[in-house]
């Protein structure tokens, strides 16, 4: 009423506007300058203009407000009154519902404050064209952020939902506000950023992780949860929100979607130590993730080959005994769950990946597979890639020479172990050309690779594996390993060009790790022809 008294002569019969009213209205609507502001404070409704210490060029300042801003704010607030905007459902909580109001989460902004001090968020819509009062009232009347039959209750879910509502209602963007404690214990509406409404071709990929994200979030909020789990969950939420809101839909950035999988693996690494195992491992992912993360680099191609590695693939395309069992103690191949005994992860001897040293992890997988094959009476390395996912020699040449990011390969491959490879199609894989700087590995390593194949050569020739080779390479005895491989090749009718060789300890470890990547069939034949050129005509036998 005080603000109305400044704008209108309320004591007169006609209630005519005062002299400054028109100038203040032009300032409120069109930002035209005026010096008719009043010195009244509006408190929490405009805390930046409340005055006080450090609020002006001097040590302190007086409150300054445009009376029209306050009046119009209250007029507009009538449309934002709480009402029954959500359908009644058995799994919904009984609580008041405000337009575009969701639960608070620290994702996506650098000033989260204390978790207990957050009182929710509200996302305010912006639209570029004038609208009638009835349309605006209808917009806020039906203002629910809905994902199919589920109501969006957190920022990540809201970011997935606004594209559907916004594109239909003409909303251009949302301003995200969080009700946080600032300036002592005052609860203020703090702007946390602007979210543009855009339809992203990869936004549906987050549906694969949505329920898992909710379970991880619940475990991270537990009072007994370790700090590293809360930190990892925060990084995962930040990566998901950045991919949904900051990525360009017309030119998606694979780095943002790689960050989602990498932070998910960080959470899974914490689970591997026995924390938050009730949430389960990373759920099955659709193969479109491969397209989203593919930046054309050798690291991605290596991760695809390693992530799809399994003992074999059946006719339906399902992986039989995938290498994910060497990373986590799991039950089942298709929709795995944690193998838990007495509310703790089971002690599985097949788990040989610790995530600390990628080269040692790769060599451990090869050694474990050879031991299991030897127990079953097989003389081959049971590691094959999904169809069209086998690695080529040029990419292995980059890995052996140390010109790839080992951590990137490790993180992406562990995430891609969850991909539904039975749904893989040709359009999910990139046809990007290889780097011109790459070259095939040295002949000594090709001999070692031919002595550790997953099946026969193109002419049906079998080369029995020797488990001692991987152990010798891990210990740095490359000369002895090469001699054994040469003897195996000669016994199979292949004439190697060298009989002995040498490599330093670090190179020897890389040679051992490179054996874990399944080769495509053409690369196996190319390696055999490189070692023995007389085999170039055997493919026609």
PDB file of C-alpha atoms in Angstrom, residues 185-392:
ATOM      1  CA  UNK A 185      20.465 -16.816   7.895  1.00  0.00           C
ATOM      2  CA  UNK A 186      18.358 -14.906   5.413  1.00  0.00           C
ATOM      3  CA  UNK A 187      16.741 -17.106   2.769  1.00  0.00           C
ATOM      4  CA  UNK A 188      17.172 -15.469  -0.611  1.00  0.00           C
ATOM      5  CA  UNK A 189      16.275 -16.474  -4.165  1.00  0.00           C
ATOM      6  CA  UNK A 190      19.754 -16.813  -5.667  1.00  0.00           C
ATOM      7  CA  UNK A 191      19.990 -16.998  -9.491  1.00  0.00           C
ATOM      8  CA  UNK A 192      21.931 -20.134 -10.464  1.00  0.00           C
ATOM      9  CA  UNK A 193      22.065 -19.679 -14.232  1.00  0.00           C
ATOM     10  CA  UNK A 194      19.942 -19.680 -17.350  1.00  0.00           C
ATOM     11  CA  UNK A 195      18.850 -22.902 -19.053  1.00  0.00           C
ATOM     12  CA  UNK A 196      18.059 -22.579 -22.767  1.00  0.00           C
ATOM     13  CA  UNK A 197      15.225 -24.705 -24.112  1.00  0.00           C
ATOM     14  CA  UNK A 198      16.670 -26.829 -26.904  1.00  0.00           C
ATOM     15  CA  UNK A 199      15.901 -30.267 -28.223  1.00  0.00           C
ATOM     16  CA  UNK A 200      19.131 -32.262 -28.040  1.00  0.00           C
ATOM     17  CA  UNK A 201      19.531 -35.431 -30.140  1.00  0.00           C
ATOM     18  CA  UNK A 202      21.303 -37.225 -27.270  1.00  0.00           C
ATOM     19  CA  UNK A 203      19.119 -36.080 -24.360  1.00  0.00           C
ATOM     20  CA  UNK A 204      17.332 -39.428 -24.285  1.00  0.00           C
ATOM     21  CA  UNK A 205      20.581 -41.170 -23.383  1.00  0.00           C
ATOM     22  CA  UNK A 206      20.297 -39.891 -19.811  1.00  0.00           C
ATOM     23  CA  UNK A 207      17.174 -42.041 -19.439  1.00  0.00           C
ATOM     24  CA  UNK A 208      19.504 -45.040 -19.177  1.00  0.00           C
ATOM     25  CA  UNK A 209      21.104 -43.556 -16.058  1.00  0.00           C
ATOM     26  CA  UNK A 210      18.135 -41.770 -14.480  1.00  0.00           C
ATOM     27  CA  UNK A 211      17.083 -44.377 -11.907  1.00  0.00           C
ATOM     28  CA  UNK A 212      20.700 -45.186 -11.080  1.00  0.00           C
ATOM     29  CA  UNK A 213      21.383 -41.471 -10.529  1.00  0.00           C
ATOM     30  CA  UNK A 214      18.463 -41.287  -8.099  1.00  0.00           C
ATOM     31  CA  UNK A 215      19.747 -44.258  -6.108  1.00  0.00           C
ATOM     32  CA  UNK A 216      23.273 -42.838  -5.970  1.00  0.00           C
ATOM     33  CA  UNK A 217      21.902 -39.470  -4.885  1.00  0.00           C
ATOM     34  CA  UNK A 218      19.980 -41.055  -2.019  1.00  0.00           C
ATOM     35  CA  UNK A 219      23.106 -42.906  -0.824  1.00  0.00           C
ATOM     36  CA  UNK A 220      25.235 -39.766  -1.091  1.00  0.00           C
ATOM     37  CA  UNK A 221      22.789 -37.784   1.072  1.00  0.00           C
ATOM     38  CA  UNK A 222      22.987 -40.336   3.863  1.00  0.00           C
ATOM     39  CA  UNK A 223      24.566 -38.940   7.011  1.00  0.00           C
ATOM     40  CA  UNK A 224      27.000 -41.874   7.153  1.00  0.00           C
ATOM     41  CA  UNK A 225      28.030 -41.660   3.496  1.00  0.00           C
ATOM     42  CA  UNK A 226      31.749 -40.994   2.922  1.00  0.00           C
ATOM     43  CA  UNK A 227      32.740 -37.591   1.602  1.00  0.00           C
ATOM     44  CA  UNK A 228      34.260 -39.060  -1.548  1.00  0.00           C
ATOM     45  CA  UNK A 229      30.874 -40.528  -2.549  1.00  0.00           C
ATOM     46  CA  UNK A 230      29.143 -37.167  -2.108  1.00  0.00           C
ATOM     47  CA  UNK A 231      31.914 -35.485  -4.116  1.00  0.00           C
ATOM     48  CA  UNK A 232      31.736 -38.069  -6.907  1.00  0.00           C
ATOM     49  CA  UNK A 233      27.931 -37.805  -7.047  1.00  0.00           C
ATOM     50  CA  UNK A 234      28.208 -34.028  -7.308  1.00  0.00           C
ATOM     51  CA  UNK A 235      30.676 -34.317 -10.213  1.00  0.00           C
ATOM     52  CA  UNK A 236      28.394 -36.800 -11.967  1.00  0.00           C
ATOM     53  CA  UNK A 237      25.381 -34.527 -11.578  1.00  0.00           C
ATOM     54  CA  UNK A 238      27.409 -31.563 -12.867  1.00  0.00           C
ATOM     55  CA  UNK A 239      28.512 -33.541 -15.930  1.00  0.00           C
ATOM     56  CA  UNK A 240      24.965 -34.690 -16.723  1.00  0.00           C
ATOM     57  CA  UNK A 241      23.506 -31.206 -16.313  1.00  0.00           C
ATOM     58  CA  UNK A 242      26.263 -29.671 -18.462  1.00  0.00           C
ATOM     59  CA  UNK A 243      25.646 -32.208 -21.228  1.00  0.00           C
ATOM     60  CA  UNK A 244      21.915 -31.476 -21.187  1.00  0.00           C
ATOM     61  CA  UNK A 245      22.037 -27.688 -20.930  1.00  0.00           C
ATOM     62  CA  UNK A 246      25.372 -26.465 -22.321  1.00  0.00           C
ATOM     63  CA  UNK A 247      25.999 -28.761 -25.260  1.00  0.00           C
ATOM     64  CA  UNK A 248      25.172 -27.437 -28.733  1.00  0.00           C
ATOM     65  CA  UNK A 249      22.416 -29.605 -30.254  1.00  0.00           C
ATOM     66  CA  UNK A 250      23.436 -28.796 -33.826  1.00  0.00           C
ATOM     67  CA  UNK A 251      27.083 -29.686 -33.141  1.00  0.00           C
ATOM     68  CA  UNK A 252      27.313 -31.960 -30.081  1.00  0.00           C
ATOM     69  CA  UNK A 253      30.602 -31.997 -28.223  1.00  0.00           C
ATOM     70  CA  UNK A 254      31.719 -35.598 -27.519  1.00  0.00           C
ATOM     71  CA  UNK A 255      33.861 -34.388 -24.610  1.00  0.00           C
ATOM     72  CA  UNK A 256      30.766 -33.493 -22.566  1.00  0.00           C
ATOM     73  CA  UNK A 257      29.242 -36.945 -23.053  1.00  0.00           C
ATOM     74  CA  UNK A 258      32.574 -38.597 -22.341  1.00  0.00           C
ATOM     75  CA  UNK A 259      32.617 -36.678 -19.052  1.00  0.00           C
ATOM     76  CA  UNK A 260      29.254 -38.215 -18.117  1.00  0.00           C
ATOM     77  CA  UNK A 261      30.589 -41.751 -18.558  1.00  0.00           C
ATOM     78  CA  UNK A 262      33.908 -40.965 -16.902  1.00  0.00           C
ATOM     79  CA  UNK A 263      32.271 -39.514 -13.784  1.00  0.00           C
ATOM     80  CA  UNK A 264      29.888 -42.488 -13.717  1.00  0.00           C
ATOM     81  CA  UNK A 265      32.914 -44.785 -13.643  1.00  0.00           C
ATOM     82  CA  UNK A 266      34.336 -42.738 -10.764  1.00  0.00           C
ATOM     83  CA  UNK A 267      31.176 -43.501  -8.795  1.00  0.00           C
ATOM     84  CA  UNK A 268      31.371 -47.162  -9.795  1.00  0.00           C
ATOM     85  CA  UNK A 269      34.985 -47.240  -8.595  1.00  0.00           C
ATOM     86  CA  UNK A 270      33.802 -46.157  -5.157  1.00  0.00           C
ATOM     87  CA  UNK A 271      31.150 -48.867  -5.280  1.00  0.00           C
ATOM     88  CA  UNK A 272      33.843 -51.429  -6.112  1.00  0.00           C
ATOM     89  CA  UNK A 273      35.351 -50.710  -2.696  1.00  0.00           C
ATOM     90  CA  UNK A 274      32.048 -51.639  -1.010  1.00  0.00           C
ATOM     91  CA  UNK A 275      30.269 -48.270  -0.729  1.00  0.00           C
ATOM     92  CA  UNK A 276      26.684 -47.717  -1.971  1.00  0.00           C
ATOM     93  CA  UNK A 277      26.487 -51.190  -3.479  1.00  0.00           C
ATOM     94  CA  UNK A 278      22.710 -51.145  -2.936  1.00  0.00           C
ATOM     95  CA  UNK A 279      22.431 -48.734  -5.874  1.00  0.00           C
ATOM     96  CA  UNK A 280      23.826 -51.351  -8.249  1.00  0.00           C
ATOM     97  CA  UNK A 281      26.398 -50.932 -11.031  1.00  0.00           C
ATOM     98  CA  UNK A 282      26.017 -48.724 -14.081  1.00  0.00           C
ATOM     99  CA  UNK A 283      22.802 -49.969 -15.759  1.00  0.00           C
ATOM    100  CA  UNK A 284      22.688 -51.259 -19.362  1.00  0.00           C
ATOM    101  CA  UNK A 285      23.393 -48.496 -21.864  1.00  0.00           C
ATOM    102  CA  UNK A 286      22.011 -48.179 -25.358  1.00  0.00           C
ATOM    103  CA  UNK A 287      24.629 -48.281 -28.160  1.00  0.00           C
ATOM    104  CA  UNK A 288      23.841 -44.670 -29.143  1.00  0.00           C
ATOM    105  CA  UNK A 289      26.290 -43.722 -26.400  1.00  0.00           C
ATOM    106  CA  UNK A 290      29.091 -44.798 -28.742  1.00  0.00           C
ATOM    107  CA  UNK A 291      28.054 -42.186 -31.291  1.00  0.00           C
ATOM    108  CA  UNK A 292      27.732 -39.529 -28.589  1.00  0.00           C
ATOM    109  CA  UNK A 293      31.268 -40.003 -27.218  1.00  0.00           C
ATOM    110  CA  UNK A 294      33.023 -40.680 -30.523  1.00  0.00           C
ATOM    111  CA  UNK A 295      35.486 -37.872 -31.210  1.00  0.00           C
ATOM    112  CA  UNK A 296      37.363 -39.824 -33.880  1.00  0.00           C
ATOM    113  CA  UNK A 297      40.339 -40.490 -31.616  1.00  0.00           C
ATOM    114  CA  UNK A 298      42.262 -43.726 -31.215  1.00  0.00           C
ATOM    115  CA  UNK A 299      41.374 -43.701 -27.503  1.00  0.00           C
ATOM    116  CA  UNK A 300      37.671 -44.086 -28.279  1.00  0.00           C
ATOM    117  CA  UNK A 301      38.300 -46.900 -30.764  1.00  0.00           C
ATOM    118  CA  UNK A 302      40.494 -48.708 -28.250  1.00  0.00           C
ATOM    119  CA  UNK A 303      37.843 -48.264 -25.551  1.00  0.00           C
ATOM    120  CA  UNK A 304      35.135 -49.657 -27.843  1.00  0.00           C
ATOM    121  CA  UNK A 305      37.213 -52.748 -28.633  1.00  0.00           C
ATOM    122  CA  UNK A 306      38.089 -53.359 -24.987  1.00  0.00           C
ATOM    123  CA  UNK A 307      34.639 -52.529 -23.628  1.00  0.00           C
ATOM    124  CA  UNK A 308      32.976 -55.018 -25.970  1.00  0.00           C
ATOM    125  CA  UNK A 309      35.475 -57.825 -25.291  1.00  0.00           C
ATOM    126  CA  UNK A 310      33.928 -61.131 -24.271  1.00  0.00           C
ATOM    127  CA  UNK A 311      34.600 -64.854 -24.551  1.00  0.00           C
ATOM    128  CA  UNK A 312      32.238 -65.035 -27.549  1.00  0.00           C
ATOM    129  CA  UNK A 313      29.000 -63.660 -28.972  1.00  0.00           C
ATOM    130  CA  UNK A 314      25.956 -65.845 -29.589  1.00  0.00           C
ATOM    131  CA  UNK A 315      23.678 -65.623 -32.597  1.00  0.00           C
ATOM    132  CA  UNK A 316      21.449 -63.021 -30.932  1.00  0.00           C
ATOM    133  CA  UNK A 317      24.416 -60.723 -30.395  1.00  0.00           C
ATOM    134  CA  UNK A 318      24.600 -61.174 -26.619  1.00  0.00           C
ATOM    135  CA  UNK A 319      28.067 -61.175 -25.086  1.00  0.00           C
ATOM    136  CA  UNK A 320      28.929 -64.438 -23.336  1.00  0.00           C
ATOM    137  CA  UNK A 321      31.226 -63.957 -20.336  1.00  0.00           C
ATOM    138  CA  UNK A 322      32.154 -60.287 -20.941  1.00  0.00           C
ATOM    139  CA  UNK A 323      35.258 -58.858 -19.325  1.00  0.00           C
ATOM    140  CA  UNK A 324      33.109 -56.713 -17.031  1.00  0.00           C
ATOM    141  CA  UNK A 325      33.295 -59.646 -14.621  1.00  0.00           C
ATOM    142  CA  UNK A 326      36.994 -58.825 -14.232  1.00  0.00           C
ATOM    143  CA  UNK A 327      36.107 -55.289 -13.093  1.00  0.00           C
ATOM    144  CA  UNK A 328      33.224 -55.915 -10.684  1.00  0.00           C
ATOM    145  CA  UNK A 329      31.813 -58.952  -8.859  1.00  0.00           C
ATOM    146  CA  UNK A 330      28.593 -59.405 -10.813  1.00  0.00           C
ATOM    147  CA  UNK A 331      25.813 -61.944 -11.204  1.00  0.00           C
ATOM    148  CA  UNK A 332      24.637 -62.502 -14.782  1.00  0.00           C
ATOM    149  CA  UNK A 333      25.798 -61.248 -18.168  1.00  0.00           C
ATOM    150  CA  UNK A 334      22.792 -59.466 -19.700  1.00  0.00           C
ATOM    151  CA  UNK A 335      21.425 -57.411 -16.784  1.00  0.00           C
ATOM    152  CA  UNK A 336      24.101 -57.848 -14.125  1.00  0.00           C
ATOM    153  CA  UNK A 337      23.799 -57.014 -10.459  1.00  0.00           C
ATOM    154  CA  UNK A 338      26.387 -56.900  -7.718  1.00  0.00           C
ATOM    155  CA  UNK A 339      27.302 -60.241  -6.223  1.00  0.00           C
ATOM    156  CA  UNK A 340      26.642 -59.484  -2.551  1.00  0.00           C
ATOM    157  CA  UNK A 341      27.178 -61.758   0.431  1.00  0.00           C
ATOM    158  CA  UNK A 342      26.259 -60.587   3.940  1.00  0.00           C
ATOM    159  CA  UNK A 343      25.535 -57.070   2.643  1.00  0.00           C
ATOM    160  CA  UNK A 344      29.047 -56.791   1.224  1.00  0.00           C
ATOM    161  CA  UNK A 345      30.581 -57.384  -2.171  1.00  0.00           C
ATOM    162  CA  UNK A 346      31.615 -60.965  -2.644  1.00  0.00           C
ATOM    163  CA  UNK A 347      35.312 -61.774  -2.868  1.00  0.00           C
ATOM    164  CA  UNK A 348      35.451 -62.862  -6.505  1.00  0.00           C
ATOM    165  CA  UNK A 349      38.840 -64.178  -7.750  1.00  0.00           C
ATOM    166  CA  UNK A 350      37.881 -63.183 -11.290  1.00  0.00           C
ATOM    167  CA  UNK A 351      38.020 -59.478 -10.373  1.00  0.00           C
ATOM    168  CA  UNK A 352      41.555 -58.497 -11.407  1.00  0.00           C
ATOM    169  CA  UNK A 353      41.053 -54.839 -12.417  1.00  0.00           C
ATOM    170  CA  UNK A 354      41.831 -52.367  -9.645  1.00  0.00           C
ATOM    171  CA  UNK A 355      41.695 -49.160 -11.694  1.00  0.00           C
ATOM    172  CA  UNK A 356      45.041 -47.837 -10.490  1.00  0.00           C
ATOM    173  CA  UNK A 357      47.403 -48.993 -13.257  1.00  0.00           C
ATOM    174  CA  UNK A 358      45.836 -49.482 -16.665  1.00  0.00           C
ATOM    175  CA  UNK A 359      48.744 -51.466 -18.121  1.00  0.00           C
ATOM    176  CA  UNK A 360      48.726 -53.887 -15.201  1.00  0.00           C
ATOM    177  CA  UNK A 361      44.946 -54.228 -15.435  1.00  0.00           C
ATOM    178  CA  UNK A 362      45.095 -55.155 -19.126  1.00  0.00           C
ATOM    179  CA  UNK A 363      47.838 -57.726 -18.570  1.00  0.00           C
ATOM    180  CA  UNK A 364      45.909 -59.176 -15.613  1.00  0.00           C
ATOM    181  CA  UNK A 365      42.842 -59.686 -17.821  1.00  0.00           C
ATOM    182  CA  UNK A 366      44.902 -61.577 -20.399  1.00  0.00           C
ATOM    183  CA  UNK A 367      46.534 -63.730 -17.747  1.00  0.00           C
ATOM    184  CA  UNK A 368      43.214 -64.531 -16.079  1.00  0.00           C
ATOM    185  CA  UNK A 369      41.590 -65.451 -19.408  1.00  0.00           C
ATOM    186  CA  UNK A 370      44.465 -67.758 -20.302  1.00  0.00           C
ATOM    187  CA  UNK A 371      44.210 -69.502 -16.925  1.00  0.00           C
ATOM    188  CA  UNK A 372      40.462 -70.034 -17.389  1.00  0.00           C
ATOM    189  CA  UNK A 373      40.954 -71.272 -20.958  1.00  0.00           C
ATOM    190  CA  UNK A 374      43.636 -73.700 -19.811  1.00  0.00           C
ATOM    191  CA  UNK A 375      41.296 -75.090 -17.147  1.00  0.00           C
ATOM    192  CA  UNK A 376      38.621 -75.761 -19.765  1.00  0.00           C
ATOM    193  CA  UNK A 377      41.118 -77.454 -22.090  1.00  0.00           C
ATOM    194  CA  UNK A 378      41.345 -74.674 -24.730  1.00  0.00           C
ATOM    195  CA  UNK A 379      44.592 -73.366 -26.242  1.00  0.00           C
ATOM    196  CA  UNK A 380      43.394 -69.916 -27.295  1.00  0.00           C
ATOM    197  CA  UNK A 381      42.821 -66.466 -25.735  1.00  0.00           C
ATOM    198  CA  UNK A 382      39.016 -66.090 -25.276  1.00  0.00           C
ATOM    199  CA  UNK A 383      38.743 -62.372 -26.022  1.00  0.00           C
ATOM    200  CA  UNK A 384      36.679 -61.271 -29.029  1.00  0.00           C
ATOM    201  CA  UNK A 385      35.075 -57.914 -29.785  1.00  0.00           C
ATOM    202  CA  UNK A 386      31.539 -57.174 -30.868  1.00  0.00           C
ATOM    203  CA  UNK A 387      30.836 -57.114 -34.571  1.00  0.00           C
ATOM    204  CA  UNK A 388      32.726 -54.308 -36.342  1.00  0.00           C
ATOM    205  CA  UNK A 389      34.336 -53.262 -33.017  1.00  0.00           C
ATOM    206  CA  UNK A 390      37.693 -55.031 -33.327  1.00  0.00           C
ATOM    207  CA  UNK A 391      40.743 -52.790 -33.206  1.00  0.00           C
ATOM    208  CA  UNK A 392      43.077 -52.187 -36.141  1.00  0.00           C
TER     209      UNK A 392
END
